[in-house]
Coordinates of C-alpha atoms (C1' of nucleotides) in Angstrom, one line a residue:
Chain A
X580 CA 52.0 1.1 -90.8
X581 CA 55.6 3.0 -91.8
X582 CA 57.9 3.6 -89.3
X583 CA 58.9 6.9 -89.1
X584 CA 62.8 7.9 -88.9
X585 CA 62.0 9.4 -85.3
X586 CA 60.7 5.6 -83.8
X587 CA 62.8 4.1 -81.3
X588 CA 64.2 0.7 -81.6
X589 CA 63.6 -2.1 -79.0
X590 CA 67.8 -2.4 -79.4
X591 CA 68.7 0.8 -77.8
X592 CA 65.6 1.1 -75.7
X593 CA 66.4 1.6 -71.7
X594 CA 64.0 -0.3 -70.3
X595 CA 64.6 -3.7 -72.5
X596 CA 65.9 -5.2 -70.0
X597 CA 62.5 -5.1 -68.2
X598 CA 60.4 -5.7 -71.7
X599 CA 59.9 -8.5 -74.0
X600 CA 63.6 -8.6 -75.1
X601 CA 64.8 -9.8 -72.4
X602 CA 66.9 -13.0 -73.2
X603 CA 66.0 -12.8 -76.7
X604 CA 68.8 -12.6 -79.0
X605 CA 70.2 -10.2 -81.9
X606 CA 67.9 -12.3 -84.7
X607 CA 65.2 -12.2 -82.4
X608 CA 65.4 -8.4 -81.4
X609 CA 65.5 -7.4 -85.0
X610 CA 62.5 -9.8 -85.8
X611 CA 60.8 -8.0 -82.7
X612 CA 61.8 -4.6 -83.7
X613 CA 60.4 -5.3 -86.6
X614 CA 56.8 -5.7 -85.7
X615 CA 56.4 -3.2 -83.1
X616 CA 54.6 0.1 -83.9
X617 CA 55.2 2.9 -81.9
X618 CA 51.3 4.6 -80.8
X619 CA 50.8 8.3 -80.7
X620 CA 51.0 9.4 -77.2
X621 CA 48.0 8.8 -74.9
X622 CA 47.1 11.4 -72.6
X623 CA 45.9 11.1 -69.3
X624 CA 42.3 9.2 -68.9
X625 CA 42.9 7.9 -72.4
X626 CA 41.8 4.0 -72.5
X627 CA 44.1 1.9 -74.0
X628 CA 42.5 -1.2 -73.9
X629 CA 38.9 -2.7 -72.4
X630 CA 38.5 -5.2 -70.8
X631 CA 36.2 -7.9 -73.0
X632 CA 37.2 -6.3 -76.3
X633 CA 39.2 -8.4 -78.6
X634 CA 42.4 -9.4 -78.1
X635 CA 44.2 -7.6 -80.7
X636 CA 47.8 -6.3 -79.5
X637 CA 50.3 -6.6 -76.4
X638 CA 51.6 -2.8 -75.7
X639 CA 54.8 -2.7 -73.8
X640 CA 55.1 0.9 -71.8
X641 CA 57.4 3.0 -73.3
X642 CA 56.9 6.7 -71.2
X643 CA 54.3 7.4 -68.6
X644 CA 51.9 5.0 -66.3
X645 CA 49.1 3.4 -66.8
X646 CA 46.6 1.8 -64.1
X647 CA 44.9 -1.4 -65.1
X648 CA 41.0 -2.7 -63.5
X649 CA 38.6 -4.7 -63.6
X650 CA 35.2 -3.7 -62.5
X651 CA 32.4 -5.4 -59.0
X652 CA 29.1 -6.8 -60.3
X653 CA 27.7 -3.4 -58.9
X654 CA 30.0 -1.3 -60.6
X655 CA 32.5 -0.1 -58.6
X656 CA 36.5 -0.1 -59.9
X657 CA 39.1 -2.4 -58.6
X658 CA 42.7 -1.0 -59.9
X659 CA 44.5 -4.1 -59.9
X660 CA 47.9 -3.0 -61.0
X661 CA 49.6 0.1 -62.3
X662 CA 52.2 -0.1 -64.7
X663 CA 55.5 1.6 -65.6
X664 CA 58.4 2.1 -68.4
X665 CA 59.0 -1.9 -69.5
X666 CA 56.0 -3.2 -68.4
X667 CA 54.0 -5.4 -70.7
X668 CA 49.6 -4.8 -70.6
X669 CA 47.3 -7.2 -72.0
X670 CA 49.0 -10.3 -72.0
X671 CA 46.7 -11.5 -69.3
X672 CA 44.1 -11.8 -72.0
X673 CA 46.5 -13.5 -74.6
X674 CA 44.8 -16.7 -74.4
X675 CA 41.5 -16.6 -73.4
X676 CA 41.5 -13.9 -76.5
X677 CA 39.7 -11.2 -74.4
X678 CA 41.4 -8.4 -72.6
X679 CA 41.4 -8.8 -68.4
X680 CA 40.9 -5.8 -67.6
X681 CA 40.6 -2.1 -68.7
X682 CA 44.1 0.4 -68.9
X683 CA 44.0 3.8 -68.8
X684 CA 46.3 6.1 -68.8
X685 CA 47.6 8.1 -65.7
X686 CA 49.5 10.9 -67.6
X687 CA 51.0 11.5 -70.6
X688 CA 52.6 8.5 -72.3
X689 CA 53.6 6.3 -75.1
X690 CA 53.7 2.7 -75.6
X691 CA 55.1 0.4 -78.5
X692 CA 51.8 -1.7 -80.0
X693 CA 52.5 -5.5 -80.7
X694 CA 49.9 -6.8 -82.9
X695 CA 48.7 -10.8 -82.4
X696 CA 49.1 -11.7 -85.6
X697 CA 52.8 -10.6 -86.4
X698 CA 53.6 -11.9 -82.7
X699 CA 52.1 -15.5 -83.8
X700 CA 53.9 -15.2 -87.0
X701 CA 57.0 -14.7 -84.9
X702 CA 56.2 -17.5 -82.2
X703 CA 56.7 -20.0 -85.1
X704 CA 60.4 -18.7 -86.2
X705 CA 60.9 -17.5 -82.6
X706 CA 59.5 -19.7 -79.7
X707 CA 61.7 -17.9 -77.1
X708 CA 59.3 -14.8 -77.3
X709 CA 56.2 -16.8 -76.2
X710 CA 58.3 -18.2 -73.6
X711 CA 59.3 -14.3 -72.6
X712 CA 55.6 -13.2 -72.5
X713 CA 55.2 -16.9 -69.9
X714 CA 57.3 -15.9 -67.7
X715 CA 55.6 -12.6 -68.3
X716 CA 52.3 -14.4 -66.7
X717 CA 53.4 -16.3 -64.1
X718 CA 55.4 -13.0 -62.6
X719 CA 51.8 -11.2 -62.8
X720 CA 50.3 -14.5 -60.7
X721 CA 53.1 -14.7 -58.4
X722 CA 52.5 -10.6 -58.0
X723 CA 48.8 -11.4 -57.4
X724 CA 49.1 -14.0 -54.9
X725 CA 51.6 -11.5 -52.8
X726 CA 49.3 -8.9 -53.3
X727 CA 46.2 -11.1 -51.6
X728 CA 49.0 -11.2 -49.3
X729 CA 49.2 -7.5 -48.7
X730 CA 45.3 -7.3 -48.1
X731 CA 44.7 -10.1 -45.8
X732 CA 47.3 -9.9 -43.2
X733 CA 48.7 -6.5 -43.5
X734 CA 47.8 -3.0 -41.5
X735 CA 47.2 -0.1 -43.6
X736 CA 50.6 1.6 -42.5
X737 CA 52.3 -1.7 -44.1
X738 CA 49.8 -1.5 -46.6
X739 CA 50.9 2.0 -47.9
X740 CA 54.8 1.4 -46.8
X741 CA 55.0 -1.3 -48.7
X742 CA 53.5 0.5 -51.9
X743 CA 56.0 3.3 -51.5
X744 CA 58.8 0.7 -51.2
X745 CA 57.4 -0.8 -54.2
X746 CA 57.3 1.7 -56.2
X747 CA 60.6 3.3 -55.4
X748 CA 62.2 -0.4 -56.2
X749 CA 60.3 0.0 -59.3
X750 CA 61.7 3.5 -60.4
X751 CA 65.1 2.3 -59.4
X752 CA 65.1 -0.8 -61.7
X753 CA 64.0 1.7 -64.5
X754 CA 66.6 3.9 -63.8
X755 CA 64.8 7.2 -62.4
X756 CA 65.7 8.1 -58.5
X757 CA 64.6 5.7 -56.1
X758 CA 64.7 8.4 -53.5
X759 CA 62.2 11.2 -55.0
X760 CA 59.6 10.2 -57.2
X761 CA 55.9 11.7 -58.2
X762 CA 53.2 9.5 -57.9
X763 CA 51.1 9.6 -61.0
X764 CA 48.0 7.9 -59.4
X765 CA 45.7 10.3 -57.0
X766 CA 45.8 9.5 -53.5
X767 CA 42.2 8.4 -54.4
X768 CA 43.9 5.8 -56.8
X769 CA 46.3 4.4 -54.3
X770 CA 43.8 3.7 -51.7
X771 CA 41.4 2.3 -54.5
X772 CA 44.1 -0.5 -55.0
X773 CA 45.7 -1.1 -51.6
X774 CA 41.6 -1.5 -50.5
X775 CA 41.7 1.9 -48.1
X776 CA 40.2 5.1 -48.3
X777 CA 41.0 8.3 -49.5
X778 CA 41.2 9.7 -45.7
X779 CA 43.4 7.0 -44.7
X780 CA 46.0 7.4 -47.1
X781 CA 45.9 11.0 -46.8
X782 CA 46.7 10.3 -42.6
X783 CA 49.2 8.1 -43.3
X784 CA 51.1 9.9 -45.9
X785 CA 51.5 13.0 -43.4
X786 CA 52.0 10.4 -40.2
X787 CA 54.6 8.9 -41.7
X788 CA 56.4 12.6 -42.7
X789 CA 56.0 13.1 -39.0
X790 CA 58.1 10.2 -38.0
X791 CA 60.7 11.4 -40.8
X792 CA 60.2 8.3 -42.9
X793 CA 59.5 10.4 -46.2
X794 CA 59.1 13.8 -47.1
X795 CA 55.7 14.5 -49.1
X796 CA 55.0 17.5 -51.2
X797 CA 51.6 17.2 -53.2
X798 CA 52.4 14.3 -55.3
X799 CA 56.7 14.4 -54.9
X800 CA 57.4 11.8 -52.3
X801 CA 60.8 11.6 -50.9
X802 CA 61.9 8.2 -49.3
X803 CA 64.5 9.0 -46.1
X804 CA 64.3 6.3 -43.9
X805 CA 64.0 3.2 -46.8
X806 CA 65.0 0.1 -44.4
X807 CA 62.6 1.7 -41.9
X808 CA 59.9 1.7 -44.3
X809 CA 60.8 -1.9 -45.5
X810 CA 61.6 -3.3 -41.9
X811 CA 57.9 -1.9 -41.1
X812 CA 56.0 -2.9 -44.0
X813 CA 57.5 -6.7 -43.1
X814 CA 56.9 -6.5 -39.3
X815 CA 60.5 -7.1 -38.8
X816 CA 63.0 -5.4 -37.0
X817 CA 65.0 -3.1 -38.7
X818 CA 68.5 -5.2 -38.2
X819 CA 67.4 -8.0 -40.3
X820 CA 66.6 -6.3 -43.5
Chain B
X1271 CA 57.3 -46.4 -64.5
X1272 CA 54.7 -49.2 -65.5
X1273 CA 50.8 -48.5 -65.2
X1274 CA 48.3 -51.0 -63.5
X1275 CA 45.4 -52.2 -65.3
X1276 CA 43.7 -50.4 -62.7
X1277 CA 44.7 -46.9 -63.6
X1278 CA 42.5 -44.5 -64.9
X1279 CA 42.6 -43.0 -68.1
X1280 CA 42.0 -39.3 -68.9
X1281 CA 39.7 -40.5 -72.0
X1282 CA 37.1 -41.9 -69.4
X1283 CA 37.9 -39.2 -66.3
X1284 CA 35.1 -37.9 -65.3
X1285 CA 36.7 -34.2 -64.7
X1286 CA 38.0 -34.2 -68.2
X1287 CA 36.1 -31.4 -69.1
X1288 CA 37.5 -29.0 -66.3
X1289 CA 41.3 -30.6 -67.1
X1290 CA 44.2 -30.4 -69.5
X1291 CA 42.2 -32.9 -71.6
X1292 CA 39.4 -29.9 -72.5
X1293 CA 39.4 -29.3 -76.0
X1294 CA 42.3 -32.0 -77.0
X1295 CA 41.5 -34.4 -79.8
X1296 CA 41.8 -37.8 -79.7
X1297 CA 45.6 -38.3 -80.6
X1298 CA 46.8 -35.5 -78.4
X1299 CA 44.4 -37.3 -75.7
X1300 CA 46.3 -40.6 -75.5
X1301 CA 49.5 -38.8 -75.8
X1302 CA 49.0 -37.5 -73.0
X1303 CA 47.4 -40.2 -71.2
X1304 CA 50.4 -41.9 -72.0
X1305 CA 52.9 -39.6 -70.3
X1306 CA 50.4 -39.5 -67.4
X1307 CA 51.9 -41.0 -63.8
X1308 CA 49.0 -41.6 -61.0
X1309 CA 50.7 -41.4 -57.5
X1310 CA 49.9 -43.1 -54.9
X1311 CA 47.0 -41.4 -52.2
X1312 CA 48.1 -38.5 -50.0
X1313 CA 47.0 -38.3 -46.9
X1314 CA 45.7 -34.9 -44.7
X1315 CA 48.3 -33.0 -44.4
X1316 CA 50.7 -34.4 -46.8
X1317 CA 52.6 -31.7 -49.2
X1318 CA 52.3 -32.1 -52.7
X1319 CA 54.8 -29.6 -53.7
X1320 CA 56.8 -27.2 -52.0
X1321 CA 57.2 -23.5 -53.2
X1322 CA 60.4 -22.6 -54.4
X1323 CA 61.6 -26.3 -55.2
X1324 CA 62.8 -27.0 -58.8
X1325 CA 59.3 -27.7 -61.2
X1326 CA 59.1 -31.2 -62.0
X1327 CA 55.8 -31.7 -63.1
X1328 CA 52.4 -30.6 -63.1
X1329 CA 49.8 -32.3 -61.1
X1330 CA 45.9 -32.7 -61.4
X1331 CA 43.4 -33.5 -58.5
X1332 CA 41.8 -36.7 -59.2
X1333 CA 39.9 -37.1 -56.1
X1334 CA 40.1 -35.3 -52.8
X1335 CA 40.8 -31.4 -52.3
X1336 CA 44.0 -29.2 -51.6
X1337 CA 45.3 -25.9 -50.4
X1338 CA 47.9 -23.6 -51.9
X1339 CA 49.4 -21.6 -49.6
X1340 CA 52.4 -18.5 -49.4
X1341 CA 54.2 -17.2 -46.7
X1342 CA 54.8 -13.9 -45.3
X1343 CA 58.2 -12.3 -44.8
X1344 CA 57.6 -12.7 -41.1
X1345 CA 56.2 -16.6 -41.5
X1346 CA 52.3 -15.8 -41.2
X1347 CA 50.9 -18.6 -43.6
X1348 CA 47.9 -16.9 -46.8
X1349 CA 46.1 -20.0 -48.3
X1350 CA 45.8 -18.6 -52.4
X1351 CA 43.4 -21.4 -53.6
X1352 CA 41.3 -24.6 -53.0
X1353 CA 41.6 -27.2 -55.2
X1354 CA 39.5 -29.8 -55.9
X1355 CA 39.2 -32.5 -58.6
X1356 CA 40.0 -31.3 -62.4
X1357 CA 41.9 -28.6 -61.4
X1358 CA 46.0 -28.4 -62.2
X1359 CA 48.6 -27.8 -59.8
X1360 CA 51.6 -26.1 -60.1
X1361 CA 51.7 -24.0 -63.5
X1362 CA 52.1 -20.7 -61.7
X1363 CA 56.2 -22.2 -61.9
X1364 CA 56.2 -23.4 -65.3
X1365 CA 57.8 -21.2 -66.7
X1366 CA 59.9 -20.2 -63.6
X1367 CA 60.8 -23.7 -62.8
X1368 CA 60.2 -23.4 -59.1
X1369 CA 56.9 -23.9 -57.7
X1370 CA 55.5 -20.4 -56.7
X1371 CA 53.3 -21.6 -54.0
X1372 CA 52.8 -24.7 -51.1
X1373 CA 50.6 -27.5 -51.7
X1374 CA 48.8 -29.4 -48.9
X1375 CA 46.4 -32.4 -49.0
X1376 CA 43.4 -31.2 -46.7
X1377 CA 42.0 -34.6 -47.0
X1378 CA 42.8 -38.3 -48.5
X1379 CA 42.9 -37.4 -52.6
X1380 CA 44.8 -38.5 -55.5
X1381 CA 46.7 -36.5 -58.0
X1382 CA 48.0 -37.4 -62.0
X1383 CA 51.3 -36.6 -62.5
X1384 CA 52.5 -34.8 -65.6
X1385 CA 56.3 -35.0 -66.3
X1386 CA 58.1 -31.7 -67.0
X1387 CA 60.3 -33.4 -69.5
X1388 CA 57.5 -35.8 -71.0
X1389 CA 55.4 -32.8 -71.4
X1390 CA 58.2 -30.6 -73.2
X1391 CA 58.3 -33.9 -75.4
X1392 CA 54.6 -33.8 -76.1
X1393 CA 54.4 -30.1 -76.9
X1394 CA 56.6 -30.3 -79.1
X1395 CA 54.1 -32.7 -81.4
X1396 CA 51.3 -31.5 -80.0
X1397 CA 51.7 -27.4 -79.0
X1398 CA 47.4 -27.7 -78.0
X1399 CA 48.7 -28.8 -75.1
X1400 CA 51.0 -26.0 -74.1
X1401 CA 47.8 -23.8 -75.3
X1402 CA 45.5 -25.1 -72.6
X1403 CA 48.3 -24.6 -69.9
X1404 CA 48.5 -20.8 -71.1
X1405 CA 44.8 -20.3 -70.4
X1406 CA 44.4 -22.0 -67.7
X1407 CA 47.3 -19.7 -66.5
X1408 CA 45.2 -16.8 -67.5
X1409 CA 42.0 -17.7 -66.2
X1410 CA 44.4 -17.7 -62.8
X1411 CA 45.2 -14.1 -63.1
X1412 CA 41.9 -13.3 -63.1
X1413 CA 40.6 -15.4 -60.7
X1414 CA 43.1 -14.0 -58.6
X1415 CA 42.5 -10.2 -59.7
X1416 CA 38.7 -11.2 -58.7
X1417 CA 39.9 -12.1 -55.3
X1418 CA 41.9 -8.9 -54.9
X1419 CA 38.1 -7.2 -55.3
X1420 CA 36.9 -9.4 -53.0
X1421 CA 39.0 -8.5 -50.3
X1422 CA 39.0 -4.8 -51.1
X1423 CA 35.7 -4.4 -52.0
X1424 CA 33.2 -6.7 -49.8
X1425 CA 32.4 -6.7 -46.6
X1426 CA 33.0 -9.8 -44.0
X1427 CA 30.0 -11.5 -44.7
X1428 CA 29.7 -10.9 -48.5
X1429 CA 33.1 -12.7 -48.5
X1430 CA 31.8 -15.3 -47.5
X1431 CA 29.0 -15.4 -48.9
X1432 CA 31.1 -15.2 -52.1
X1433 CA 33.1 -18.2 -50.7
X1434 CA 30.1 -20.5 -50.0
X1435 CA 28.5 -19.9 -53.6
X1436 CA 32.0 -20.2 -55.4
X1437 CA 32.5 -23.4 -53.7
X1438 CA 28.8 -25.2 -54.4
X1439 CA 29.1 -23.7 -58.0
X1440 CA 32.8 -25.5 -58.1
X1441 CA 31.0 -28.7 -56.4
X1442 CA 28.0 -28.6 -59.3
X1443 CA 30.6 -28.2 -62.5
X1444 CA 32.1 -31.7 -61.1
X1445 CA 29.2 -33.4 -61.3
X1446 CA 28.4 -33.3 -57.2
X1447 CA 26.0 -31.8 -55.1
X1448 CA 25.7 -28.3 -55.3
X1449 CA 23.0 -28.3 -53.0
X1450 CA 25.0 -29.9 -50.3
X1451 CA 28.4 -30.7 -49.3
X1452 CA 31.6 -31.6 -47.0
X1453 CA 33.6 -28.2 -46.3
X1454 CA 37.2 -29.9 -46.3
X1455 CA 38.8 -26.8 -45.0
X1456 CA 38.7 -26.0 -41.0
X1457 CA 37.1 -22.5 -40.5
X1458 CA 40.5 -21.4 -39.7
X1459 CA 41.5 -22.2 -43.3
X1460 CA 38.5 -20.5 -44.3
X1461 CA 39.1 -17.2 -42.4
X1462 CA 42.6 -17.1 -43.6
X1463 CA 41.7 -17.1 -47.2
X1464 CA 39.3 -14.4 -46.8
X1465 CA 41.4 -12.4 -44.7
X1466 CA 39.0 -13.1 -42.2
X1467 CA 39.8 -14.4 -38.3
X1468 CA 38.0 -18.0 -37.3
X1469 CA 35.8 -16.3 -34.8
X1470 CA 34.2 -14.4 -37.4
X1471 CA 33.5 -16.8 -40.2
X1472 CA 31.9 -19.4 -36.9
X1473 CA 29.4 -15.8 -36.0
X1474 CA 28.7 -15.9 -39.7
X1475 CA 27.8 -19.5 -40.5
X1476 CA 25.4 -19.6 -37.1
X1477 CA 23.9 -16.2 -38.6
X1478 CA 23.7 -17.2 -41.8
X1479 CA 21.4 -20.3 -40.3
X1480 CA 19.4 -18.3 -38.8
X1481 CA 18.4 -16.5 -41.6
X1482 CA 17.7 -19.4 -43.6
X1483 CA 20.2 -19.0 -46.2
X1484 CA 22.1 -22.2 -45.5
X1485 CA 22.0 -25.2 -42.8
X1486 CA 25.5 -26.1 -41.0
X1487 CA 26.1 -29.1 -39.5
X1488 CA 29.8 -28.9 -38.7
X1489 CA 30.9 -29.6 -41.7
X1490 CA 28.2 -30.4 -43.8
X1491 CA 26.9 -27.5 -45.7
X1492 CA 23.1 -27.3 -47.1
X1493 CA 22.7 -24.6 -49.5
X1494 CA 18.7 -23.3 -48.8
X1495 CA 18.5 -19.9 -51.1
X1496 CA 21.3 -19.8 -53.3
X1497 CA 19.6 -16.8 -55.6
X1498 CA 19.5 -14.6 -52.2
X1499 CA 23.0 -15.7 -51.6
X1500 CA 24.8 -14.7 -55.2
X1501 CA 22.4 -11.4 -54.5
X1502 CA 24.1 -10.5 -51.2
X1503 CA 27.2 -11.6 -52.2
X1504 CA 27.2 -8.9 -55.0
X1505 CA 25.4 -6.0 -53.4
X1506 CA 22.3 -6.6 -55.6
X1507 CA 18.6 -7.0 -55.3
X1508 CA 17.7 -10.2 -55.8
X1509 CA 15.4 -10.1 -58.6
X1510 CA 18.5 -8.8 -60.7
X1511 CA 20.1 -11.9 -60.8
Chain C
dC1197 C1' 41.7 33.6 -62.8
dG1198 C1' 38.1 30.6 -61.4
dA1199 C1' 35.8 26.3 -60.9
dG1200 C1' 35.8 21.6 -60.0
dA1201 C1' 38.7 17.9 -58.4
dA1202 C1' 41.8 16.3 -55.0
dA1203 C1' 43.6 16.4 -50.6
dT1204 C1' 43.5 17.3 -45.7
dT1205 C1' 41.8 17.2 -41.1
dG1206 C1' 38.7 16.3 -37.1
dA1207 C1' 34.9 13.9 -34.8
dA1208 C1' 31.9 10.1 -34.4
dT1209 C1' 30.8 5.5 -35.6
dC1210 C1' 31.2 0.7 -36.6
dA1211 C1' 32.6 -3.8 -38.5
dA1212 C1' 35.6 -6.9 -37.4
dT1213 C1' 39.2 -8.3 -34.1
dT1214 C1' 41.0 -9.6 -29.8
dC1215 C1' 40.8 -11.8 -25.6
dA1216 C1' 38.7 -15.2 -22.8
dA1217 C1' 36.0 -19.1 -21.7
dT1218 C1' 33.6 -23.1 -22.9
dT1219 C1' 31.9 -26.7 -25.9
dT1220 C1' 32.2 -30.0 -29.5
dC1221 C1' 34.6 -32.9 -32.7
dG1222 C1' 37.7 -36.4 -34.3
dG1223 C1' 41.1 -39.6 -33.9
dT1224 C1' 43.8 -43.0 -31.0
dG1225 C1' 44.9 -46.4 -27.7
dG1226 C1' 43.3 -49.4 -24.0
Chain D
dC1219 C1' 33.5 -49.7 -28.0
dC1220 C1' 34.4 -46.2 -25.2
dA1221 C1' 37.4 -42.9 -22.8
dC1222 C1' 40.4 -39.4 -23.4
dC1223 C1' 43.1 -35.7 -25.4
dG1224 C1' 44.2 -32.1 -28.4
dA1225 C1' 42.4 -29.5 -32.1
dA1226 C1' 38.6 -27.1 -33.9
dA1227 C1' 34.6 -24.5 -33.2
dT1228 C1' 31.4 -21.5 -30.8
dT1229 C1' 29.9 -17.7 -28.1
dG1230 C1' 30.2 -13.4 -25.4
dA1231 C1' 32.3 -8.9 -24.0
dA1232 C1' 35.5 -5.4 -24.7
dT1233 C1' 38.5 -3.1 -27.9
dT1234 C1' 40.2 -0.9 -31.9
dG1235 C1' 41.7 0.3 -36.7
dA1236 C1' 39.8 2.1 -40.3
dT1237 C1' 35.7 4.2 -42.2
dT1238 C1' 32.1 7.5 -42.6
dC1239 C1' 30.5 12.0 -42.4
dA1240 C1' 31.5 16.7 -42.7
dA1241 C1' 34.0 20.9 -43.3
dT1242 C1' 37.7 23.3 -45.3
dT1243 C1' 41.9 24.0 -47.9
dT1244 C1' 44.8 23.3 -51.7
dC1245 C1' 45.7 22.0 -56.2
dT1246 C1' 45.2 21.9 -61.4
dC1247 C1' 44.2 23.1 -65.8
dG1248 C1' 41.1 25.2 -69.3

DNA sequence: CGAGAAATTGAATCAATTCAATTTCGGTGG
DNA sequence: CCACCGAAATTGAATTGATTCAATTTCTCG
């Protein structure tokens, strides 16, 4: 596949320090840079990968979000993570050679493709990228664990605090305004994931406008009172944040 | 550190099959029995590992069961995983080099320990090894993404329903009784990995007695109609299973 | 602009928790 | 070996946070 004169390079990408090339060095980058291949954009309810198919590529988010899930024995959904800019999809299937779970896309968005083969190739010259995509996995387990967390001994107010606070710490990181941000996911989506219903989130969200914690406009959410939201979503007082 | 001639080796465990040794040949199987230390019993309550300390080494359960366990912000305890003999401790850290969770002896067991540095050694020679960490490090992201679904998705008694089956399955794969066996956990324990309180998994055991889907006897558990538990658990009839 | 999807809001319901009171278990020391 | 103590488990009654059901309203995009 030629790279067109247009493509972005993994060196002057703004979310790298989120990505694969993290920690890798200038030889590395370039070998990395190399093998990447920049997708066509996907468009909202595209699926990017499914889960069972072969493993074939990591994709590393380049513009947009993405919501990943697996699926109940009677066929209900179960988003268990939604990704931004930087993040890295379907390295959960890297070994076992099968993708985890299905991502589709929530808007509009591009990602950078990294096929298997090229990235074994690499591993032998490289072994610092394995390494990368790793620590890659045992960030998604820690995030896992934190999330069974969430679900077991958490209110839904925390519930949904603590998603907004996530998310905004997530924008920030990435550079966008950690203060205003539009969710990409329906309400529908969010209450999907945090294991609450529509109705609920749809309370909350204007509950906690009420008490001046955010503003919400359709899907623009403004964060006001951020060590409020924090302090709540932790059941601690607001002084030791 | 010198082995007895009473130590074990991996090439005649009896959990081989669910440990590192899976799929290793014969050189790569001494290797590592080689590099393998056996500790000395724990005892109830004893901590393996402590989350957040520096990685050392990896352990496996060699007899006996433990709990894995985070903490929230505010100090509440979540329990993330039962393990029981076969099964590997600690590679969530691996590649952070700090344990990512609390490990507790629920019972008198033994563990094989796997030197950080003997094991960077090894993979070096023999990089099958390193392989078989990497999936068992994904088959933990989606046993965890499974439990996510779990608690989102299943009522109180389908969790444990869930719980009951996973376990006897768990108990069978090990060559025990999958039929009938010792619950090593309190109900408390239980309950606080399900997200679940103590009173409610105690209404649940009596009720599922009464139904004849299972005999308790403290903690001796008889498994009477495992097909009609799997079917509840999942929401299914039970002539789909 | 119009139709279907998404979101909001209210009222009624319910699954699981909380609170409270015993009972049973398991380990320890006399 | 048994008595005793604290921990674990059980059971009942009352409460409640979140869901379900239902009815609109508001978006979104073809």
């Amino acid at each position: 596949m030629k790279k067109t004169e247009l493509s972005i390079h993994c060196q002057s990408c703004s979310f790298s320090h989120l990505c694969l090339p993290v920690s890798l060095n200038q030889d590395e980058l370039d070998s990395l840079d190399n093998i990447i291949e920049r997708k066509t954009p996907l468009h909202k309810h595209d699926i990017l990968v499914n889960k069972g198919d072969k493993f074939r590529s990591l994709f590393a988010v380049r513009s947009g979000s993405f919501k990943s899930a697996i699926h109940t024995e009677d066929g209900q959904e179960q988003i268990v993570s939604f990704h931004l800019p930087g993040d890295l999809i379907g390295f959960d299937g890297l070994y076992s050679k099968r993708y985890g779970s299905t991502t589709t896309a929530l808007e509009t968005g591009m990602v950078c493709e990294l096929p298997y083969e090229n990235l074994e190739e690499m591993s032998a010259l490289y072994p610092n990228v394995k390494q990368q995509i790793m620590i890659h996995m045992s960030g998604e387990i820690q995030q896992d664990q934190e999330m069974i967390m969430l679900l077991n001994k958490r209110t839904a107010e925390q519930k949904l605090l603590h998603f907004l606070s996530f998310l905004a710490q997530r924008f920030g990181e990435r550079g966008f305004s950690k203060k205003e941000f539009n969710l990409s996911m329906t309400r529908n989506e969010i209450g999907n994931y945090l294991g609450l219903t529509v109705e609920t989130i749809s309370r909350l969200l204007t509950r906690f406008q009420k008490e001046n914690l955010i503003k919400v406009d359709g899907k623009l959410i403004t964060i006001i009172e951020s060590n409020k939201i924090v302090a709540k979503a932790n059941n601690l007082e607001e002084s030791l944040i």
